[in-house]
Every structure is written in C-alpha cells, then in structure tokens.
Amino acid sequence: MKKFFTTTGKALTFFLGWAILTGLMPFPDFSNGAVWRFWAELIPLLSAAGFTLLFWLPERRKLTLPLCSAPLKSAKIGFAAGVLWLGIAAGVLLLTGTMHITGYQQVPLLGLWILSALLNTIMQELLIRGYLYQLIKAQYSTAAAATMSLLMGLVLEYTQSLLAPTVMHFLWNCIGGILLGGVSLAEDYPQLYRTEFTGPVLLSGGAPKMEGSIVVFLLNLLLIAVFAALLKKRKQ
C-alpha cells in the first residue's frame, strides 16, 4: 500500500507540476500563427524536460531513462513502423473510397509547422513514456505502464529507446495530420491537402477521422501483436 501511495503521489506531483509550470511560463504574443504555434509547443516541452530531470536525477541509479539508446536502429524501426502504420491505414481508406483528397493549398512556413508538430510529439512521448512510464514500470510491471498506450509502450520496450515511438508518432502526426489532413491535431494546424471522409462512421472514423476508423483499430491490434511477438522472441 505504501508503494502505491508513493508512486501515485510522485506521478500526480509530476503531472500537476508540469501543468502548473506550463501555465505560468511567459508566453510571447505573436500575430503570426505559425510562430505562435511553435512557442505553444516549445513551452510545454521545456517544462516536461525540466520536470523529467528534476524527478529522474535523484533516482537515476535505480531508474533507467532510455531516451536515445541505439539511435540509428531505433530511428529505423520507428520510421519503418510509422510508414507501415500510416501507409496501410491511408491506403485502405483511399482504396475503399472512404478517404478523398479534394484539393491542395499553399501553407506558408510549412517547415515551422512541421517543426512544431515534432516538438509536440517529443513533449507527449517525454511526458507519458519518459519518467512516469519508467516509474510505474519499476514499481509494478511493464504491462501496467503500457496501458498508457499499448502500441507505443511495446515499441519502447522492444527498442529500449524513446526515439523509436517518437519517430513513429511524429510520422503519424506530420504526414497524417499536416500533409494529408486525416489526423486530428490542434485546430490551428494547417493542412497541405484538403481531405474528406465519407461513408459509414465505423469505416470513416467520423469526427476523429482516421484515428476513429475500424481500419486503424485493427491495424493497431496487428502491430501490437507483431511487437509483442518480437519482444517475446528477444527475451527468449
């Protein structure tokens, strides 16, 4: 019981502290939407990084934080899994006529928007699968920690590097959201291609778009099974 309250207390303090610090940090007022979004993603990332160091450094001898081990291999795995993840989902939806690309538009400062999406992805992965994940894993089990996001948790466990799920997650957000407009991001993010989803909600995903589609759900289950098998094989 003591372990439960200690772990819960640390997790809540970490998360609430991050939220409060993010809200208190000075935010520049920019009229340019791309520049504003960049700072809106950078500030929470800096806050998450600061809290991660604050909590992890005193426990670094007993709590591993695999941020970027085997970077080349991890990046390759994350890239390959991300391309398959998004490519198969988008391909099925396009071939079934559920997803339609209806137009193209110029996006000023596209590179800055993509960088902002990368910062957001790093922040999410560091916040959820960084210190908090390792804390729960150390105190309880990998299975308990992976319930935060089973697929990304398994990718992290297999590669032992936060880089792999970050690359995979970024490809999903950047290509699926900014380029194809099929993944829901913050409302002010632009879309290079205008995309519409039609047909039964079960297939089209409804308001969440691709992420609400049964195609992505089944694909997630398949990838979970693949990485679970790879992890089991590596341990054996």
mmCIF file of C-alpha atoms in Angstrom:
data_model
loop_
_atom_site.group_PDB
_atom_site.id
_atom_site.type_symbol
_atom_site.label_atom_id
_atom_site.label_comp_id
_atom_site.label_asym_id
_atom_site.label_seq_id
_atom_site.Cartn_x
_atom_site.Cartn_y
_atom_site.Cartn_z
ATOM 1 C CA MET A 1 0.000 0.000 0.000
ATOM 2 C CA LYS A 2 2.881 2.351 0.810
ATOM 3 C CA LYS A 3 4.384 1.722 -2.640
ATOM 4 C CA PHE A 4 1.036 2.529 -4.271
ATOM 5 C CA PHE A 5 0.668 5.874 -2.484
ATOM 6 C CA THR A 6 4.314 6.802 -3.059
ATOM 7 C CA THR A 7 4.137 6.039 -6.787
ATOM 8 C CA THR A 8 0.748 7.743 -7.186
ATOM 9 C CA GLY A 9 1.979 10.798 -5.285
ATOM 10 C CA LYS A 10 5.066 11.129 -7.478
ATOM 11 C CA ALA A 11 3.041 10.702 -10.665
ATOM 12 C CA LEU A 12 0.436 13.279 -9.652
ATOM 13 C CA THR A 13 3.068 15.744 -8.455
ATOM 14 C CA PHE A 14 4.988 15.332 -11.708
ATOM 15 C CA PHE A 15 1.953 15.805 -13.945
ATOM 16 C CA LEU A 16 0.303 18.626 -11.972
ATOM 17 C CA GLY A 17 3.649 20.379 -11.550
ATOM 18 C CA TRP A 18 4.213 20.217 -15.303
ATOM 19 C CA ALA A 19 0.742 21.616 -15.989
ATOM 20 C CA ILE A 20 1.132 24.468 -13.495
ATOM 21 C CA LEU A 21 4.636 25.401 -14.678
ATOM 22 C CA THR A 22 3.487 25.355 -18.310
ATOM 23 C CA GLY A 23 0.626 27.692 -17.436
ATOM 24 C CA LEU A 24 2.907 30.079 -15.537
ATOM 25 C CA MET A 25 5.705 30.325 -18.115
ATOM 26 C CA PRO A 26 5.650 33.645 -20.054
ATOM 27 C CA PHE A 27 4.104 33.277 -23.484
ATOM 28 C CA PRO A 28 5.099 35.726 -26.251
ATOM 29 C CA ASP A 29 2.237 37.330 -28.166
ATOM 30 C CA PHE A 30 2.738 36.660 -31.880
ATOM 31 C CA SER A 31 0.324 37.599 -34.637
ATOM 32 C CA ASN A 32 1.816 35.010 -36.998
ATOM 33 C CA GLY A 33 0.002 31.698 -36.445
ATOM 34 C CA ALA A 34 2.984 29.511 -37.292
ATOM 35 C CA VAL A 35 5.285 31.335 -34.869
ATOM 36 C CA TRP A 36 2.606 31.286 -32.154
ATOM 37 C CA ARG A 37 2.112 27.542 -32.530
ATOM 38 C CA PHE A 38 5.891 26.969 -32.347
ATOM 39 C CA TRP A 39 6.048 28.664 -28.952
ATOM 40 C CA ALA A 40 2.839 26.917 -27.854
ATOM 41 C CA GLU A 41 4.614 23.585 -28.416
ATOM 42 C CA LEU A 42 8.074 24.625 -27.200
ATOM 43 C CA ILE A 43 6.976 25.861 -23.761
ATOM 44 C CA PRO A 44 5.257 22.597 -22.653
ATOM 45 C CA LEU A 45 8.250 20.636 -23.986
ATOM 46 C CA LEU A 46 10.732 22.691 -21.950
ATOM 47 C CA SER A 47 8.516 22.265 -18.898
ATOM 48 C CA ALA A 48 8.317 18.483 -19.426
ATOM 49 C CA ALA A 49 12.092 18.264 -19.887
ATOM 50 C CA GLY A 50 12.685 20.285 -16.726
ATOM 51 C CA PHE A 51 10.385 18.149 -14.590
ATOM 52 C CA THR A 52 11.838 14.967 -16.059
ATOM 53 C CA LEU A 53 15.338 16.000 -14.958
ATOM 54 C CA LEU A 54 14.075 17.208 -11.578
ATOM 55 C CA PHE A 55 12.402 13.890 -10.779
ATOM 56 C CA TRP A 56 14.731 11.483 -12.543
ATOM 57 C CA LEU A 57 18.175 12.751 -11.452
ATOM 58 C CA PRO A 58 17.721 11.804 -7.768
ATOM 59 C CA GLU A 59 16.624 8.295 -8.872
ATOM 60 C CA ARG A 60 18.959 7.803 -11.832
ATOM 61 C CA ARG A 61 20.878 4.953 -10.176
ATOM 62 C CA LYS A 62 17.778 2.781 -9.874
ATOM 63 C CA LEU A 63 15.555 4.176 -12.641
ATOM 64 C CA THR A 64 16.697 3.905 -16.258
ATOM 65 C CA LEU A 65 15.560 6.559 -18.720
ATOM 66 C CA PRO A 66 16.271 5.171 -22.226
ATOM 67 C CA LEU A 67 15.960 8.359 -24.238
ATOM 68 C CA CYS A 68 18.088 7.536 -27.262
ATOM 69 C CA SER A 69 19.841 4.184 -26.988
ATOM 70 C CA ALA A 70 20.964 2.647 -30.312
ATOM 71 C CA PRO A 71 19.739 5.794 -32.130
ATOM 72 C CA LEU A 72 20.225 4.583 -35.712
ATOM 73 C CA LYS A 73 18.487 1.249 -35.153
ATOM 74 C CA SER A 74 15.710 2.856 -33.114
ATOM 75 C CA ALA A 75 15.114 5.549 -35.737
ATOM 76 C CA LYS A 76 14.942 2.896 -38.482
ATOM 77 C CA ILE A 77 12.419 0.818 -36.549
ATOM 78 C CA GLY A 78 10.324 3.873 -35.697
ATOM 79 C CA PHE A 79 10.423 5.096 -39.304
ATOM 80 C CA ALA A 80 9.526 1.705 -40.801
ATOM 81 C CA ALA A 81 6.723 1.094 -38.312
ATOM 82 C CA GLY A 82 5.394 4.630 -38.770
ATOM 83 C CA VAL A 83 5.350 4.367 -42.560
ATOM 84 C CA LEU A 84 3.575 0.999 -42.407
ATOM 85 C CA TRP A 85 1.147 2.244 -39.753
ATOM 86 C CA LEU A 86 0.075 5.315 -41.688
ATOM 87 C CA GLY A 87 0.583 3.906 -45.187
ATOM 88 C CA ILE A 88 -1.612 0.852 -44.714
ATOM 89 C CA ALA A 89 -4.359 2.836 -42.944
ATOM 90 C CA ALA A 90 -4.437 5.604 -45.551
ATOM 91 C CA GLY A 91 -4.117 3.101 -48.401
ATOM 92 C CA VAL A 92 -7.116 1.055 -47.266
ATOM 93 C CA LEU A 93 -9.257 4.166 -46.741
ATOM 94 C CA LEU A 94 -8.285 5.564 -50.154
ATOM 95 C CA LEU A 95 -8.880 2.271 -51.972
ATOM 96 C CA THR A 96 -12.294 1.815 -50.377
ATOM 97 C CA GLY A 97 -13.331 5.325 -51.398
ATOM 98 C CA THR A 98 -13.737 6.380 -47.766
ATOM 99 C CA MET A 99 -10.929 8.948 -47.871
ATOM 100 C CA HIS A 100 -10.883 11.540 -50.660
ATOM 101 C CA ILE A 101 -8.161 14.110 -51.338
ATOM 102 C CA THR A 102 -10.165 17.025 -52.705
ATOM 103 C CA GLY A 103 -7.608 19.794 -53.117
ATOM 104 C CA TYR A 104 -4.237 21.352 -52.371
ATOM 105 C CA GLN A 105 -3.318 24.630 -50.714
ATOM 106 C CA GLN A 106 -0.117 26.552 -50.085
ATOM 107 C CA VAL A 107 0.970 26.591 -46.449
ATOM 108 C CA PRO A 108 3.297 29.476 -45.522
ATOM 109 C CA LEU A 109 6.141 28.468 -43.188
ATOM 110 C CA LEU A 110 5.322 24.778 -43.664
ATOM 111 C CA GLY A 111 8.696 23.789 -42.208
ATOM 112 C CA LEU A 112 7.934 25.658 -38.974
ATOM 113 C CA TRP A 113 4.558 23.937 -38.690
ATOM 114 C CA ILE A 114 6.281 20.565 -39.132
ATOM 115 C CA LEU A 115 8.886 21.507 -36.501
ATOM 116 C CA SER A 116 6.067 22.462 -34.123
ATOM 117 C CA ALA A 117 4.442 19.074 -34.684
ATOM 118 C CA LEU A 118 7.788 17.421 -33.879
ATOM 119 C CA LEU A 119 8.120 19.403 -30.630
ATOM 120 C CA ASN A 120 4.578 18.392 -29.677
ATOM 121 C CA THR A 121 5.357 14.735 -30.339
ATOM 122 C CA ILE A 122 8.570 14.837 -28.286
ATOM 123 C CA MET A 123 6.702 16.544 -25.447
ATOM 124 C CA GLN A 124 3.955 13.900 -25.408
ATOM 125 C CA GLU A 125 6.376 10.990 -25.520
ATOM 126 C CA LEU A 126 8.636 12.503 -22.837
ATOM 127 C CA LEU A 127 5.666 13.335 -20.626
ATOM 128 C CA ILE A 128 3.861 10.000 -20.921
ATOM 129 C CA ARG A 129 6.553 7.451 -21.773
ATOM 130 C CA GLY A 130 9.508 9.106 -20.083
ATOM 131 C CA TYR A 131 9.851 9.352 -16.289
ATOM 132 C CA LEU A 132 6.227 8.412 -15.494
ATOM 133 C CA TYR A 133 6.380 5.253 -17.607
ATOM 134 C CA GLN A 134 9.677 4.134 -16.101
ATOM 135 C CA LEU A 135 8.433 4.912 -12.569
ATOM 136 C CA ILE A 136 5.325 2.720 -12.966
ATOM 137 C CA LYS A 137 7.327 0.014 -14.725
ATOM 138 C CA ALA A 138 9.929 -0.090 -11.935
ATOM 139 C CA GLN A 139 7.343 -0.188 -9.160
ATOM 140 C CA TYR A 140 4.845 -2.535 -10.776
ATOM 141 C CA SER A 141 5.277 -4.010 -14.264
ATOM 142 C CA THR A 142 5.696 -3.278 -17.949
ATOM 143 C CA ALA A 143 2.067 -4.296 -18.542
ATOM 144 C CA ALA A 144 0.778 -1.673 -16.129
ATOM 145 C CA ALA A 145 2.916 1.048 -17.696
ATOM 146 C CA ALA A 146 1.976 0.054 -21.276
ATOM 147 C CA THR A 147 -1.737 0.600 -20.668
ATOM 148 C CA MET A 148 -0.987 4.298 -21.242
ATOM 149 C CA SER A 149 -0.597 3.393 -24.883
ATOM 150 C CA LEU A 150 -0.085 -0.284 -25.576
ATOM 151 C CA LEU A 151 1.371 0.019 -29.036
ATOM 152 C CA MET A 152 3.863 2.800 -28.243
ATOM 153 C CA GLY A 153 4.702 1.071 -24.992
ATOM 154 C CA LEU A 154 5.618 -2.122 -26.829
ATOM 155 C CA VAL A 155 7.710 -0.204 -29.378
ATOM 156 C CA LEU A 156 9.543 1.429 -26.466
ATOM 157 C CA GLU A 157 10.071 -1.910 -24.722
ATOM 158 C CA TYR A 158 11.324 -3.623 -27.875
ATOM 159 C CA THR A 159 13.809 -0.898 -28.846
ATOM 160 C CA GLN A 160 14.599 0.301 -25.313
ATOM 161 C CA SER A 161 14.682 3.801 -26.781
ATOM 162 C CA LEU A 162 12.172 6.644 -26.613
ATOM 163 C CA LEU A 163 13.395 7.676 -30.069
ATOM 164 C CA ALA A 164 11.509 4.868 -31.880
ATOM 165 C CA PRO A 165 7.973 5.680 -30.652
ATOM 166 C CA THR A 166 8.738 9.390 -31.073
ATOM 167 C CA VAL A 167 9.647 8.929 -34.762
ATOM 168 C CA MET A 168 6.612 6.698 -35.304
ATOM 169 C CA HIS A 169 4.295 9.148 -33.549
ATOM 170 C CA PHE A 170 5.759 12.116 -35.448
ATOM 171 C CA LEU A 171 5.220 10.496 -38.856
ATOM 172 C CA TRP A 172 1.612 9.817 -37.911
ATOM 173 C CA ASN A 173 1.007 13.425 -36.843
ATOM 174 C CA CYS A 174 3.056 15.147 -39.547
ATOM 175 C CA ILE A 175 2.102 13.144 -42.643
ATOM 176 C CA GLY A 176 -1.333 12.089 -41.441
ATOM 177 C CA GLY A 177 -2.258 15.475 -39.980
ATOM 178 C CA ILE A 178 -0.395 18.345 -41.657
ATOM 179 C CA LEU A 179 0.143 16.818 -45.110
ATOM 180 C CA LEU A 180 -2.966 14.642 -45.569
ATOM 181 C CA GLY A 181 -5.388 16.216 -43.101
ATOM 182 C CA GLY A 182 -6.522 12.794 -41.931
ATOM 183 C CA VAL A 183 -5.379 13.017 -38.299
ATOM 184 C CA SER A 184 -6.878 15.497 -35.832
ATOM 185 C CA LEU A 185 -4.326 17.934 -34.400
ATOM 186 C CA ALA A 186 -4.836 21.306 -32.722
ATOM 187 C CA GLU A 187 -7.374 23.350 -34.725
ATOM 188 C CA ASP A 188 -4.877 25.948 -35.947
ATOM 189 C CA TYR A 189 -2.602 23.408 -37.649
ATOM 190 C CA PRO A 190 -2.835 23.773 -41.456
ATOM 191 C CA GLN A 191 -3.462 21.018 -43.988
ATOM 192 C CA LEU A 192 -1.436 20.827 -47.188
ATOM 193 C CA TYR A 193 -4.079 18.652 -48.844
ATOM 194 C CA ARG A 194 -7.796 19.020 -48.172
ATOM 195 C CA THR A 195 -9.241 15.613 -47.332
ATOM 196 C CA GLU A 196 -12.808 14.437 -46.841
ATOM 197 C CA PHE A 197 -14.071 11.229 -45.252
ATOM 198 C CA THR A 198 -17.370 9.733 -46.352
ATOM 199 C CA GLY A 199 -19.306 6.532 -45.783
ATOM 200 C CA PRO A 200 -20.182 4.600 -42.609
ATOM 201 C CA VAL A 201 -18.728 6.119 -39.443
ATOM 202 C CA LEU A 202 -17.301 2.720 -38.500
ATOM 203 C CA LEU A 203 -15.063 2.898 -41.565
ATOM 204 C CA SER A 204 -14.578 6.658 -41.994
ATOM 205 C CA GLY A 205 -13.929 7.343 -38.311
ATOM 206 C CA GLY A 206 -16.363 10.246 -38.011
ATOM 207 C CA ALA A 207 -15.054 13.400 -36.303
ATOM 208 C CA PRO A 208 -11.736 11.822 -35.199
ATOM 209 C CA LYS A 209 -11.113 10.927 -38.881
ATOM 210 C CA MET A 210 -8.552 8.136 -39.404
ATOM 211 C CA GLU A 211 -7.986 7.556 -35.703
ATOM 212 C CA GLY A 212 -11.653 6.687 -35.232
ATOM 213 C CA SER A 213 -11.753 4.194 -38.107
ATOM 214 C CA ILE A 214 -12.002 0.474 -37.501
ATOM 215 C CA VAL A 215 -9.211 0.127 -40.074
ATOM 216 C CA VAL A 216 -6.768 1.888 -37.743
ATOM 217 C CA PHE A 217 -8.117 -0.024 -34.748
ATOM 218 C CA LEU A 218 -7.484 -3.376 -36.441
ATOM 219 C CA LEU A 219 -4.091 -2.187 -37.682
ATOM 220 C CA ASN A 220 -3.155 -1.167 -34.145
ATOM 221 C CA LEU A 221 -4.062 -4.655 -32.914
ATOM 222 C CA LEU A 222 -1.945 -6.201 -35.649
ATOM 223 C CA LEU A 223 1.080 -4.028 -34.834
ATOM 224 C CA ILE A 224 0.616 -4.716 -31.127
ATOM 225 C CA ALA A 225 0.708 -8.442 -31.855
ATOM 226 C CA VAL A 226 3.813 -8.051 -34.041
ATOM 227 C CA PHE A 227 5.805 -6.051 -31.493
ATOM 228 C CA ALA A 228 4.632 -8.285 -28.638
ATOM 229 C CA ALA A 229 5.936 -11.303 -30.570
ATOM 230 C CA LEU A 230 9.234 -9.551 -31.338
ATOM 231 C CA LEU A 231 9.657 -8.583 -27.704
ATOM 232 C CA LYS A 232 8.909 -12.126 -26.546
ATOM 233 C CA LYS A 233 11.364 -13.551 -29.068
ATOM 234 C CA ARG A 234 14.110 -11.145 -27.975
ATOM 235 C CA LYS A 235 13.632 -12.032 -24.304
ATOM 236 C CA GLN A 236 13.829 -15.744 -25.099
#
